Coordinates of C-alpha atoms in Angstrom, one line a residue:
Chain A
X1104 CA -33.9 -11.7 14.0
X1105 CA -35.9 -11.3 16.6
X1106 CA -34.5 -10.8 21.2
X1107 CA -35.9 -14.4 21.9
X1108 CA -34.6 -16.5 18.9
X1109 CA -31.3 -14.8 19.4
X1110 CA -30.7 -15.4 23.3
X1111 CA -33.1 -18.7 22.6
X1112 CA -30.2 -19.6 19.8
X1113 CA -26.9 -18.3 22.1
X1114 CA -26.2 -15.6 19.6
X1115 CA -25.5 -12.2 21.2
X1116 CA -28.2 -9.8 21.3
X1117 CA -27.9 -5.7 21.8
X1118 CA -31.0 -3.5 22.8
X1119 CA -30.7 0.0 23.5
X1120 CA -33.0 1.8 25.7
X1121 CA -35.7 4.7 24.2
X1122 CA -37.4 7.1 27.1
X1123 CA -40.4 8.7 25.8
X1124 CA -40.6 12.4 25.9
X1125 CA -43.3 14.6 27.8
X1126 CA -45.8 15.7 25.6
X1127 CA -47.4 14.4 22.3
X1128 CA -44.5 15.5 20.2
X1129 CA -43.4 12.3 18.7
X1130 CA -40.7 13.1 15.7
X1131 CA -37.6 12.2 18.1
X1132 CA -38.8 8.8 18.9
X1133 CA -39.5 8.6 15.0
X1134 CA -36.3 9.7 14.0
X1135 CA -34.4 7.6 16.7
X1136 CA -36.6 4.4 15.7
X1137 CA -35.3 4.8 12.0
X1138 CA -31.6 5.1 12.9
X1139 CA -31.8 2.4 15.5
X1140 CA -33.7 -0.3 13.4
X1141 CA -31.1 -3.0 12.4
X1142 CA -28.7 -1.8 14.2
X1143 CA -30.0 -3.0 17.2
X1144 CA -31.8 -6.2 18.1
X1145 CA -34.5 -4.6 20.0
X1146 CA -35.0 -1.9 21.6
X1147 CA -37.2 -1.0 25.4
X1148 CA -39.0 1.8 26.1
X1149 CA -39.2 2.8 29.8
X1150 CA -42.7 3.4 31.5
X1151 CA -42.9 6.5 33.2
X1152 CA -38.5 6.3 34.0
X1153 CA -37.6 7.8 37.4
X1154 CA -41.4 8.1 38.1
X1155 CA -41.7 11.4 35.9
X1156 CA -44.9 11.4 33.9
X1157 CA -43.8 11.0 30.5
X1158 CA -46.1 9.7 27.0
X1159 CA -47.0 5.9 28.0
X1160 CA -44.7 3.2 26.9
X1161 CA -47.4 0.9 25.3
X1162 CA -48.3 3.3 23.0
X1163 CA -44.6 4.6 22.1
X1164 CA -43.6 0.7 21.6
X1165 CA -46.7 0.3 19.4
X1166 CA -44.8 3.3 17.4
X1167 CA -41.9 1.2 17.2
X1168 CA -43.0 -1.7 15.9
X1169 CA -45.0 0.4 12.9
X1170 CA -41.8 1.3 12.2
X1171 CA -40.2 -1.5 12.1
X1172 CA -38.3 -2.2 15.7
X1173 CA -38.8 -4.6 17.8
X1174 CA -39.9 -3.1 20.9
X1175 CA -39.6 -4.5 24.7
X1176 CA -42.2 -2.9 27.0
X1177 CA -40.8 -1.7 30.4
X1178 CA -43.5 -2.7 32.7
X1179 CA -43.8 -1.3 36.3
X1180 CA -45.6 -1.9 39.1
X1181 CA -45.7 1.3 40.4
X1182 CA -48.7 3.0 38.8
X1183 CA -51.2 0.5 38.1
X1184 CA -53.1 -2.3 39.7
X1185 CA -53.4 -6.1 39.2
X1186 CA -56.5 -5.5 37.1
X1187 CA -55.0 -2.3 35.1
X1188 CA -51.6 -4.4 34.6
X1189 CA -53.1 -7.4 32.9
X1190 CA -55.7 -5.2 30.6
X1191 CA -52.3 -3.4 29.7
X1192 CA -50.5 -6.2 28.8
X1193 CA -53.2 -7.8 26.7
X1194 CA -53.4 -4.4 24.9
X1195 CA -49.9 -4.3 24.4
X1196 CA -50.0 -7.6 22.7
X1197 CA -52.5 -6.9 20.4
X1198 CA -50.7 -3.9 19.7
X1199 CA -47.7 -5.6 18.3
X1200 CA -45.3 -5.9 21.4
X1201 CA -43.3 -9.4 22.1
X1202 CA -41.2 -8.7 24.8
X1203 CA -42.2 -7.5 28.3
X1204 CA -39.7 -6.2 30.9
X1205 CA -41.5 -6.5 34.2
X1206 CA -39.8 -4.0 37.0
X1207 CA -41.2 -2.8 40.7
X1208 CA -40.2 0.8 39.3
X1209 CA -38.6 3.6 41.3
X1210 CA -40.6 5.6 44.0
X1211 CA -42.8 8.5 43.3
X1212 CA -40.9 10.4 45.6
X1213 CA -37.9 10.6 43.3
X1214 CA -40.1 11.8 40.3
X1215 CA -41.9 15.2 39.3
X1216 CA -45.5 14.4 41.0
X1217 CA -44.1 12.8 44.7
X1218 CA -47.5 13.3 46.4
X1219 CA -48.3 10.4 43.7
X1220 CA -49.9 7.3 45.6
X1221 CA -47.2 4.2 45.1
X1222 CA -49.6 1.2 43.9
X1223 CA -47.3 -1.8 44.3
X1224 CA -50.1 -3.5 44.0
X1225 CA -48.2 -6.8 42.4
X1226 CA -44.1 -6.8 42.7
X1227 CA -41.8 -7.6 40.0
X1228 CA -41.7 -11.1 40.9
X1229 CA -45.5 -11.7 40.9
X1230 CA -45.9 -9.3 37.6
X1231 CA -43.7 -11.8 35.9
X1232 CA -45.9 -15.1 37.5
X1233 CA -48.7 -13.0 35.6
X1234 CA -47.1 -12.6 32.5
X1235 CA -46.7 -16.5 32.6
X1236 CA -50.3 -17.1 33.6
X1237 CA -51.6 -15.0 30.9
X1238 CA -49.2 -16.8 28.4
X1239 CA -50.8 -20.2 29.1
X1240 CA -54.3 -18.4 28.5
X1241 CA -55.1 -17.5 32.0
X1242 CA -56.0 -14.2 34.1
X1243 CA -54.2 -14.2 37.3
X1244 CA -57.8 -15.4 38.9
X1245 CA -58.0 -18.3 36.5
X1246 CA -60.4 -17.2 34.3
X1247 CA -59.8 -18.3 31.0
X1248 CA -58.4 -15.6 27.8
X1249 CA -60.3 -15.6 24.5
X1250 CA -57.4 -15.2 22.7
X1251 CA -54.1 -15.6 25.5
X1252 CA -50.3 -14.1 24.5
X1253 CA -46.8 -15.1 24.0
X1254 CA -45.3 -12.8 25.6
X1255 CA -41.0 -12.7 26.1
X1256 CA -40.5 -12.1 29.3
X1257 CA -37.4 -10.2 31.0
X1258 CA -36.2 -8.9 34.4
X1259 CA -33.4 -6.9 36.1
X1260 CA -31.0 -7.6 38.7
X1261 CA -28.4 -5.2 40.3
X1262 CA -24.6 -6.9 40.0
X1263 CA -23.5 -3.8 41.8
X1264 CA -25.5 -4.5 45.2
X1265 CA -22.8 -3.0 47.7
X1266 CA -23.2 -5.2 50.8
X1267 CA -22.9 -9.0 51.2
X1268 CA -26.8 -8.9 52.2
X1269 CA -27.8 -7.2 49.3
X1270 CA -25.7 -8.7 46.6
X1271 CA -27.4 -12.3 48.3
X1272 CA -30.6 -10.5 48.1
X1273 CA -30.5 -9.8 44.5
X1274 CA -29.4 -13.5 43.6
X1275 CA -32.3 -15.1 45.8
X1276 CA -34.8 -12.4 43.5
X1277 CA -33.7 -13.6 40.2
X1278 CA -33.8 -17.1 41.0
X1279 CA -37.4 -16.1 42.1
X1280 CA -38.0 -14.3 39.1
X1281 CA -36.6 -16.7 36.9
X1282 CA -39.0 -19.5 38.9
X1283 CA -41.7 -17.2 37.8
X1284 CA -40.5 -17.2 34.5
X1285 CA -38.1 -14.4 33.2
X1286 CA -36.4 -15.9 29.9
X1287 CA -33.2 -13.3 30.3
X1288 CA -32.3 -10.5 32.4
X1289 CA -31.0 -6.7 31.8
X1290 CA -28.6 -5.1 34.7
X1291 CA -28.0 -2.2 35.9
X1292 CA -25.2 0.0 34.5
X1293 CA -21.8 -1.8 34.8
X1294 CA -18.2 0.1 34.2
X1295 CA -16.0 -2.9 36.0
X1296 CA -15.8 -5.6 34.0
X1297 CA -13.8 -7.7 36.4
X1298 CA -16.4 -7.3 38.8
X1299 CA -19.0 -8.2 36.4
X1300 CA -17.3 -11.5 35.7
X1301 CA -17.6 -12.4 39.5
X1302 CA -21.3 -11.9 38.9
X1303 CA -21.4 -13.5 36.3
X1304 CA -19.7 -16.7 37.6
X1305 CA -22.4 -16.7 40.6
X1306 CA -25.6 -16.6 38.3
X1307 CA -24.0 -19.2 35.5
X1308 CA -25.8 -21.9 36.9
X1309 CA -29.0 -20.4 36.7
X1310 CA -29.2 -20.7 32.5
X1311 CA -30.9 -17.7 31.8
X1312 CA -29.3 -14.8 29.3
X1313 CA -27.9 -11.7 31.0
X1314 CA -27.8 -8.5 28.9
X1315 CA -25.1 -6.4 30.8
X1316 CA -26.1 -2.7 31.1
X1317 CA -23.7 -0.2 29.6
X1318 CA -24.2 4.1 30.6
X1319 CA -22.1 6.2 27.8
X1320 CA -21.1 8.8 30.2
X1321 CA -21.3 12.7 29.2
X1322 CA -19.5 14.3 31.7
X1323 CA -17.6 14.0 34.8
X1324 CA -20.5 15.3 36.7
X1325 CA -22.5 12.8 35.5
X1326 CA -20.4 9.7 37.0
X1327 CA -20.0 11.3 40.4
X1328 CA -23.7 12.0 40.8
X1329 CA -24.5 8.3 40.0
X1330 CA -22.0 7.2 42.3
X1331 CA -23.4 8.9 45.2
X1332 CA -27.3 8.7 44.0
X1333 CA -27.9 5.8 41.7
X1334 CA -27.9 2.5 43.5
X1335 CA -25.4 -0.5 42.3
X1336 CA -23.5 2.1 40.1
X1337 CA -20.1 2.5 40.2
X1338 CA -18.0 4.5 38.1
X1339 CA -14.3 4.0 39.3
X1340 CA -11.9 6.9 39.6
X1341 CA -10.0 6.2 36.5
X1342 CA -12.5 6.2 34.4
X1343 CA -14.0 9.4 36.1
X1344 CA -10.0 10.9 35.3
X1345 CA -10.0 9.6 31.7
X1346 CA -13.6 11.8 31.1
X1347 CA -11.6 14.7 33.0
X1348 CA -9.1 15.1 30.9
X1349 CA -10.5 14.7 27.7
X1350 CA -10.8 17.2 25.1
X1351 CA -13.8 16.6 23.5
X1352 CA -15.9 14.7 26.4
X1353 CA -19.0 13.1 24.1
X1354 CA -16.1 11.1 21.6
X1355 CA -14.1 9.8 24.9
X1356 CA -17.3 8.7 27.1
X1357 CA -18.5 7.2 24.0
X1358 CA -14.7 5.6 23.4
X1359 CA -14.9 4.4 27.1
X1360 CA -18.1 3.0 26.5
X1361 CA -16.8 1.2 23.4
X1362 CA -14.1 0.1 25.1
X1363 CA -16.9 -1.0 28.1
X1364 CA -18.6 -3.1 25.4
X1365 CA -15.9 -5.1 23.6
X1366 CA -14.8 -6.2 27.4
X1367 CA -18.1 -7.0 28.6
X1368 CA -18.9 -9.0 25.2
X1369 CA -17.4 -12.1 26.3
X1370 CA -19.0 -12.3 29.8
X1371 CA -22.1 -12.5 29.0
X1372 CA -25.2 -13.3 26.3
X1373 CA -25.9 -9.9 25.1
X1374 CA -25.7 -5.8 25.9
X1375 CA -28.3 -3.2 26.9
X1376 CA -27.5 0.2 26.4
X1377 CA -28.9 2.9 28.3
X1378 CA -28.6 6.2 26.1
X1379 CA -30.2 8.8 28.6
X1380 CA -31.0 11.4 26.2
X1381 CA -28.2 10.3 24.0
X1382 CA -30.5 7.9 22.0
X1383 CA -29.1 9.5 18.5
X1384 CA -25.5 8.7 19.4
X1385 CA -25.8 4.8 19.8
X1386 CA -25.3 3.7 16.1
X1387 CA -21.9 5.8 16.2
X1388 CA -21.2 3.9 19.6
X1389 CA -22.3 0.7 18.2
X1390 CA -19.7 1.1 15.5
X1391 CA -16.7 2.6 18.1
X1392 CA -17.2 -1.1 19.7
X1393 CA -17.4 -3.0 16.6
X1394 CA -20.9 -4.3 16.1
Chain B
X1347 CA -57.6 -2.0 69.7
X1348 CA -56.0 -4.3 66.7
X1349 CA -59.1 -7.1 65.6
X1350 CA -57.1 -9.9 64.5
X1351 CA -58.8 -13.5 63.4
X1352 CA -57.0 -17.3 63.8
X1353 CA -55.3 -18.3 61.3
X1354 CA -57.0 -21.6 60.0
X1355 CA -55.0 -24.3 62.2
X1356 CA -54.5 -26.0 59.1
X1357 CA -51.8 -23.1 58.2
X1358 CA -50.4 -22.9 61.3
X1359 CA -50.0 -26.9 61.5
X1360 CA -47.8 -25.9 57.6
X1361 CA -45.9 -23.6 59.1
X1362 CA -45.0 -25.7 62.2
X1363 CA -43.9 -28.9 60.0
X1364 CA -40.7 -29.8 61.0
X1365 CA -41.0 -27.7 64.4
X1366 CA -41.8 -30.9 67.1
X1367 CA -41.4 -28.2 70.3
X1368 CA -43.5 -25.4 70.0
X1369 CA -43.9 -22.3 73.1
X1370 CA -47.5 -20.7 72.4
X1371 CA -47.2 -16.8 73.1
X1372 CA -50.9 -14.9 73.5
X1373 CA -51.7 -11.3 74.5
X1374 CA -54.4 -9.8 77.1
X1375 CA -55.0 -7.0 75.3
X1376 CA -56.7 -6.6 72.1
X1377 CA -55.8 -10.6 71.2
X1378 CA -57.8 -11.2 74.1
X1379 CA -60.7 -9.0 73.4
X1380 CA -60.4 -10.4 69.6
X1381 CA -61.2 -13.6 70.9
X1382 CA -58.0 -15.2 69.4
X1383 CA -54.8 -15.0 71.6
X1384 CA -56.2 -14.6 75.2
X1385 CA -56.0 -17.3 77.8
X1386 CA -59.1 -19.4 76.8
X1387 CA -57.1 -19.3 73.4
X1388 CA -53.9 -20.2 74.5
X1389 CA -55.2 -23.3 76.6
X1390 CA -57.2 -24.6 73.6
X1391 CA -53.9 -24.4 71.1
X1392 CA -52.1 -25.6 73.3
X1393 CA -54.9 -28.5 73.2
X1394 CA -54.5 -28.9 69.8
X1395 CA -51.0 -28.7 69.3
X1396 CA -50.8 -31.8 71.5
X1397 CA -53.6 -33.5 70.3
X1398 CA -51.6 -32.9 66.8
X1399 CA -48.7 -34.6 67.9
X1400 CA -46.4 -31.5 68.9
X1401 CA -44.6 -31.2 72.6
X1402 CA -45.8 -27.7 73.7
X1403 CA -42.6 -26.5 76.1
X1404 CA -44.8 -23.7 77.6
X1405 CA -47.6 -21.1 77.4
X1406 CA -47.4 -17.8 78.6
X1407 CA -50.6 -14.8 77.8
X1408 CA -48.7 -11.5 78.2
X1409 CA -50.8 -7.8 79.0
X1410 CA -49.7 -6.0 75.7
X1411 CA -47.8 -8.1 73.6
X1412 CA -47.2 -5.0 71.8
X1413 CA -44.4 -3.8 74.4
X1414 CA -41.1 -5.5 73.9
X1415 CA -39.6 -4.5 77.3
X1416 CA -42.6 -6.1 78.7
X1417 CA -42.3 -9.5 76.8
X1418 CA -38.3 -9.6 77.5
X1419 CA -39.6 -9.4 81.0
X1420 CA -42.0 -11.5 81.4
X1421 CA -40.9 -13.9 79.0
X1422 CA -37.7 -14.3 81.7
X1423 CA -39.0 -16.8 83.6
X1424 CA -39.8 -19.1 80.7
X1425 CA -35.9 -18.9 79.0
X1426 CA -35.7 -22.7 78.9
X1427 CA -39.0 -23.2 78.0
X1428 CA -38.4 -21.1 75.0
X1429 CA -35.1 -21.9 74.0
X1430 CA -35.9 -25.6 74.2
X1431 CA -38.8 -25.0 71.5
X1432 CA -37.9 -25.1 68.0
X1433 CA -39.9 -22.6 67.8
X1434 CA -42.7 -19.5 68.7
X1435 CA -46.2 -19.6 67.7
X1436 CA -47.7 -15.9 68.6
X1437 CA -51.7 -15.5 68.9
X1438 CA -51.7 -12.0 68.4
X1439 CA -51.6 -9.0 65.9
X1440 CA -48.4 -8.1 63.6
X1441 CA -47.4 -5.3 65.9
X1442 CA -46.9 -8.4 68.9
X1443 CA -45.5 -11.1 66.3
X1444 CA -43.3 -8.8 65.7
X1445 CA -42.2 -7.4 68.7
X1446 CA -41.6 -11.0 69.8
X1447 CA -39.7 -12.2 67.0
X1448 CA -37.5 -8.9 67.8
X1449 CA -36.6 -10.2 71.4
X1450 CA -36.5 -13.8 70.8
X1451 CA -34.2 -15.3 68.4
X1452 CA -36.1 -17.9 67.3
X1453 CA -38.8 -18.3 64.0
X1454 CA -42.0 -16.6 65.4
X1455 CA -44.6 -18.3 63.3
X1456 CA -48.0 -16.2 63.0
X1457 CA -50.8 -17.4 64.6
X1458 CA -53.6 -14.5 63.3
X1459 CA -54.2 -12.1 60.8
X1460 CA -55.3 -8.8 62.0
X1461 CA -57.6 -7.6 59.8
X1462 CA -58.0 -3.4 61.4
X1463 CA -57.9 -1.3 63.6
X1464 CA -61.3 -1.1 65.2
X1465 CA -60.5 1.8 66.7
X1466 CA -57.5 3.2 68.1
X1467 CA -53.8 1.0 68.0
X1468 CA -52.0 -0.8 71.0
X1469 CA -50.2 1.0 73.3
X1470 CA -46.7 0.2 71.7
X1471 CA -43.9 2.4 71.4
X1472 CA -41.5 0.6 69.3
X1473 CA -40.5 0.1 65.8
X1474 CA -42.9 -2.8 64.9
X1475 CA -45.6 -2.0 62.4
X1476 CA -48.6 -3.4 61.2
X1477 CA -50.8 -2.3 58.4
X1478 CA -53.7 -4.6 59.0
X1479 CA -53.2 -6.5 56.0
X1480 CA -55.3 -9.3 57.0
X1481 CA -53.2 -12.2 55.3
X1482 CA -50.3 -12.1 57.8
X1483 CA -46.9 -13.1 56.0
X1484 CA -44.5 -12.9 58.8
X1485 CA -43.8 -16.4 58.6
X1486 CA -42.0 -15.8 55.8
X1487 CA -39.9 -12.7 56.6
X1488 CA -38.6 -13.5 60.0
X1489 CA -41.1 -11.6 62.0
X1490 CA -40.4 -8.7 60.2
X1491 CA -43.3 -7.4 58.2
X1492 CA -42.2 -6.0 54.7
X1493 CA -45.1 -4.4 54.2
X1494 CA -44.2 -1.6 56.6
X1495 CA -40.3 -2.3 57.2
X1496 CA -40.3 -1.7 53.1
X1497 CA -40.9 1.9 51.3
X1498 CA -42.4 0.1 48.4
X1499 CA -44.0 -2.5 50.6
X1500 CA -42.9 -5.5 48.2
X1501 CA -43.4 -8.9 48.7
X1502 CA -40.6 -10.4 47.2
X1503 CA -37.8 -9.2 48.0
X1504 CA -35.3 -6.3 47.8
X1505 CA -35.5 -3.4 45.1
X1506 CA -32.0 -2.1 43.4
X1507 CA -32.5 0.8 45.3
X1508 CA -30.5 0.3 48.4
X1509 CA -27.0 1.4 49.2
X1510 CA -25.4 0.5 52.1
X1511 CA -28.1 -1.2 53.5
X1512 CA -30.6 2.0 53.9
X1513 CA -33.2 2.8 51.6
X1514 CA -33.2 4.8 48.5
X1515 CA -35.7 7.1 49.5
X1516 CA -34.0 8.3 52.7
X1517 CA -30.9 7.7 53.8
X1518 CA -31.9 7.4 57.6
X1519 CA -33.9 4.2 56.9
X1520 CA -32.6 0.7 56.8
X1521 CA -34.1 -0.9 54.0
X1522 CA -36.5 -3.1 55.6
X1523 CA -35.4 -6.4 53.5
X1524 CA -31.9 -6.1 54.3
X1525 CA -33.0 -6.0 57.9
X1526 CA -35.6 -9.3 56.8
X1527 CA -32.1 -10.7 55.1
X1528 CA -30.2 -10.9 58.2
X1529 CA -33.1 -11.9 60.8
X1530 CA -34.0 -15.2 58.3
X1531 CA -29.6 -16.0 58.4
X1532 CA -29.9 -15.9 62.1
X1533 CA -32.6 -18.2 62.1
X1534 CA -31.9 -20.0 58.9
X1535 CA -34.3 -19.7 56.4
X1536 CA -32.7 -18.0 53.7
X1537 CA -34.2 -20.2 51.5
X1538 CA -37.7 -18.2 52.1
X1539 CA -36.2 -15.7 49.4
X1540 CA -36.7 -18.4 46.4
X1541 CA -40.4 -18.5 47.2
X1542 CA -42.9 -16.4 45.1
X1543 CA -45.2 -14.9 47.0
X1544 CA -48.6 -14.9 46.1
X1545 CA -50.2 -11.4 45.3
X1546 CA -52.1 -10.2 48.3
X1547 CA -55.6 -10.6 48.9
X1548 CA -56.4 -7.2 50.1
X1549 CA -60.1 -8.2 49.8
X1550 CA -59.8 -9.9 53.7
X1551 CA -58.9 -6.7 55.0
X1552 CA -62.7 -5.6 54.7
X1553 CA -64.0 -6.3 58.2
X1554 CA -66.7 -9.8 59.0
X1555 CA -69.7 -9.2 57.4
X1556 CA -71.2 -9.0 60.6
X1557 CA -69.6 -5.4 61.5
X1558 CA -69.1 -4.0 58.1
X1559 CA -71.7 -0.8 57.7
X1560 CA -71.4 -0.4 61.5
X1561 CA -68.0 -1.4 62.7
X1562 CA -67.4 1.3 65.3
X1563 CA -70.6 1.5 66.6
X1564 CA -70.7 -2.3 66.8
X1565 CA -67.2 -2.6 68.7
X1566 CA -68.8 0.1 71.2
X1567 CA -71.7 -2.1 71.3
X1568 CA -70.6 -5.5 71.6
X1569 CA -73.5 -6.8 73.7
X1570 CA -75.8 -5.2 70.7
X1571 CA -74.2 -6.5 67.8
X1572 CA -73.9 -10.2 69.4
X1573 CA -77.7 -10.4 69.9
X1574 CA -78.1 -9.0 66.5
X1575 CA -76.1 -12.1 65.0
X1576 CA -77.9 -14.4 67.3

């Protein structure tokens, strides 16, 4: 099994999301890698997530792969340029990696060094025309690869876009990043399904794979802090209640993000589960929804 | 003073296909001084416009562009002219497309890049912004440049990081492509979201040859400079 034969083939596909740790220490991502392989499809590792500096994801997917897991490279544009982008992603081919997920990637501002210049140098949209160019053999400038890659190439989108404006704005990207040539797309955290399949009944037409994005939630504190800070996410009050009154909070957020799962499994092509810190705990989730 | 350089008419002929009634907009100021939007400008555009088989409604070169109380103003007296053009071709730097496409609902189609500063900025007070990117892109955005109107200066379109129509990095601060979103309804060209942009060639912003290595000295010196190139 491999992401791209399974969404090629229709068949559902689950990744979970790994975030590298600060430092050189690498047993966790070890450990995680072991209990994750063949339980998950693939899984990505984020590049520098929330814009704190963090060990690099080409190196940490490379890690993967020696052990066995099929890793998806998160790709921003945030901290490199055009130049520094493309050597990456040739490296990160010959390194083992398939799959490429190519984001604009959050401000510095939100991370631990804000005084950081913001390159931006290429958006998500371009990255992804790059990815292409360099799959046909080609450096962005035309200049031919000794050698070119194959890579898989993914995007996001954001169902949860809370006005009309940005909701349009977010369909008009993906069909622009699908023109560029992302092969399936990974969303932001969802906890509605009924507003998912409104979504999902807009971007049908489009043919490409969505992976809907599931957050197991630890606390109650947790879901009110993404509803006010995280863009797109919204936990709904009786969800928030259900975590409230729980006894034993990590078994009912991961039962509600069980639950989550089996709803969202016939909406769309495949799940992407974003751990945050709770990267141990997915195979127990995996088998609270059934898979 | 912003520099700014003609478009090639050939791109400005693209972005006026389908347009048959065009009203040519320059600027006295640093347009003028640039060589590119002043009145010797304006006549010949309007030349070739014609020549090229479009009705120009009107021309009109305004002192300072920049000020969008000033071009409401004197831009009065031309209302039909305007509104009967399908649309606005500006001769000026991104700070005066902008301002214009602000006052006029109409596409403002760029007729320069401005390539820097040369020295200090217009004397505009507004919101309109320009970062001398040399490879104007207002065409596509409504008159609204994203590379200043967006925190993360993208070219393709809105991040998932705004709520309620402001930015994620502040909540004071529309998010400059929501703002793009609603100026391209009004005018319709929503479809200029499915484009992908081409990644910018940030090698243009380096000044003409001519000036680089002495680019202030050469704007104070203009009479120097020109019968060094001569």
């Amino acid at each position: 099994m491999s992401l791209r034969t399974d969404l090629e083939s229709g068949k559902f596909a689950i990744t979970a999301e790994i975030g590298p740790g600060k430092g050189t220490d690498i047993t966790e991502i070890v450990e995680v890698a072991e209990l994750l392989r063949g339980r998950v499809t693939a899984a990505n590792v984020t590049d520098q997530q929330s814009s704190v500096m963090r060990l690099g994801s080409m190196v940490t997917c490379h890690l993967l792969h020696d052990h066995h897991l099929e890793p998806v490279l998160q790709m921003t544009c945030r901290d490199r340029n055009r130049i520094a982008l493309q050597s990456d992603l040739l490296s990160a081919w010959v390194l083992g990696t398939e799959n490429v997920l190519a984001l604009t990637g959050d401000l510095p501002h939100l991370g631990d060094h804000k005084d950081a210049v913001p390159v931006y140098d290429l958006d998500s949209v371009q990255l992804l025309w790059v990815i292409s160019r360099l799959n046909e053999g080609f450096d962005m400038m035309g200049n031919e690869l000794a050698g070119k890659t194959n890579f898989f190439a993914g995007a996001v989108v954001n169902p949860g876009a809370d006005t009309d404006a940005s909701l349009d704005l977010q369909l008009y990207k993906m069909e622009a990043k699908i023109k560029a040539g992302a092969k399936f797309f990974q969303t932001q955290a969802v906890y509605e399904p009924d507003k998912f399949a409104k979504f999902m009944k807009r971007v049908e037409g489009f043919g490409v794979p969505v992976m809907a994005g599931v957050i197991p939630l630890k606390s109650v504190g947790m879901a009110r802090f993404m509803n006010k800070n995280v863009s797109g996410v919204f936990v709904p009050e009786e969800t928030i209640q259900k975590m409230a009154a729980a006894e034993d909070k990590t078994q009912t957020g991961l039962q509600l993000a069980a639950e989550l799962m089996r709803d969202l499994k016939d909406l769309c092509q495949g799940l992407h589960i974003m751990p945050i810190g709770w990267e141990k705990k997915v195979p127990r989730l995996l088998d609270l929804a059934g898979f | 003073m912003l520099r700014s350089k003609q478009k090639p008419f050939e791109e400005i002929l693209g972005y006026l296909e389908g347009d048959g009634r065009v009203f040519v907009l320059g600027c006295d100021g640093c347009a003028q001084a640039s060589g590119t939007g002043g009145p010797v400008q304006i006549a010949e555009m309007k030349q070739k416009l014609e020549a090229g088989g479009k009705t120009v409604t009107g021309t009109d070169v305004i002192d300072f562009l920049c000020e969008k109380a000033l071009v409401k103003s004197r831009l009065a007296p031309h209302t039909d002219e305007v509104m009967s053009a399908d649309s606005v071709l500006v001769m000026t730097c991104g700070v005066g497309i902008q301002a214009v496409a602000a006052s006029v609902n109409k596409q403002c189609h760029p007729g320069c890049d401005t390539q820097n500063l040369g020295g200090s900025r217009g004397e505009w007070q507004g919101s309109e912004r320009c970062v001398e990117c040399a490879e104007c892109v207002l065409e596509w955005t409504g008159g609204i440049c994203p590379l200043t109107a967006c925190t993360k200066h993208l070219l393709s379109g809105q991040c998932g990081g705004a709520s309620q129509g402001k930015c994620e990095l502040a909540v004071e601060k529309d998010c400059g492509w929501e703002l793009i979103y609603h100026r391209l309804k009004a005018i319709g060209k929503l479809d200029n979201l499915k484009r992908v942009p081409a990644a910018k060639s940030w090698s243009k912003k380096a000044p003409d040859v001519h000036i680089l290595g002495t680019n202030h000295y050469a704007l104070e010196n203009p009479e120097m400079e020109e019968a060094k190139t001569e």
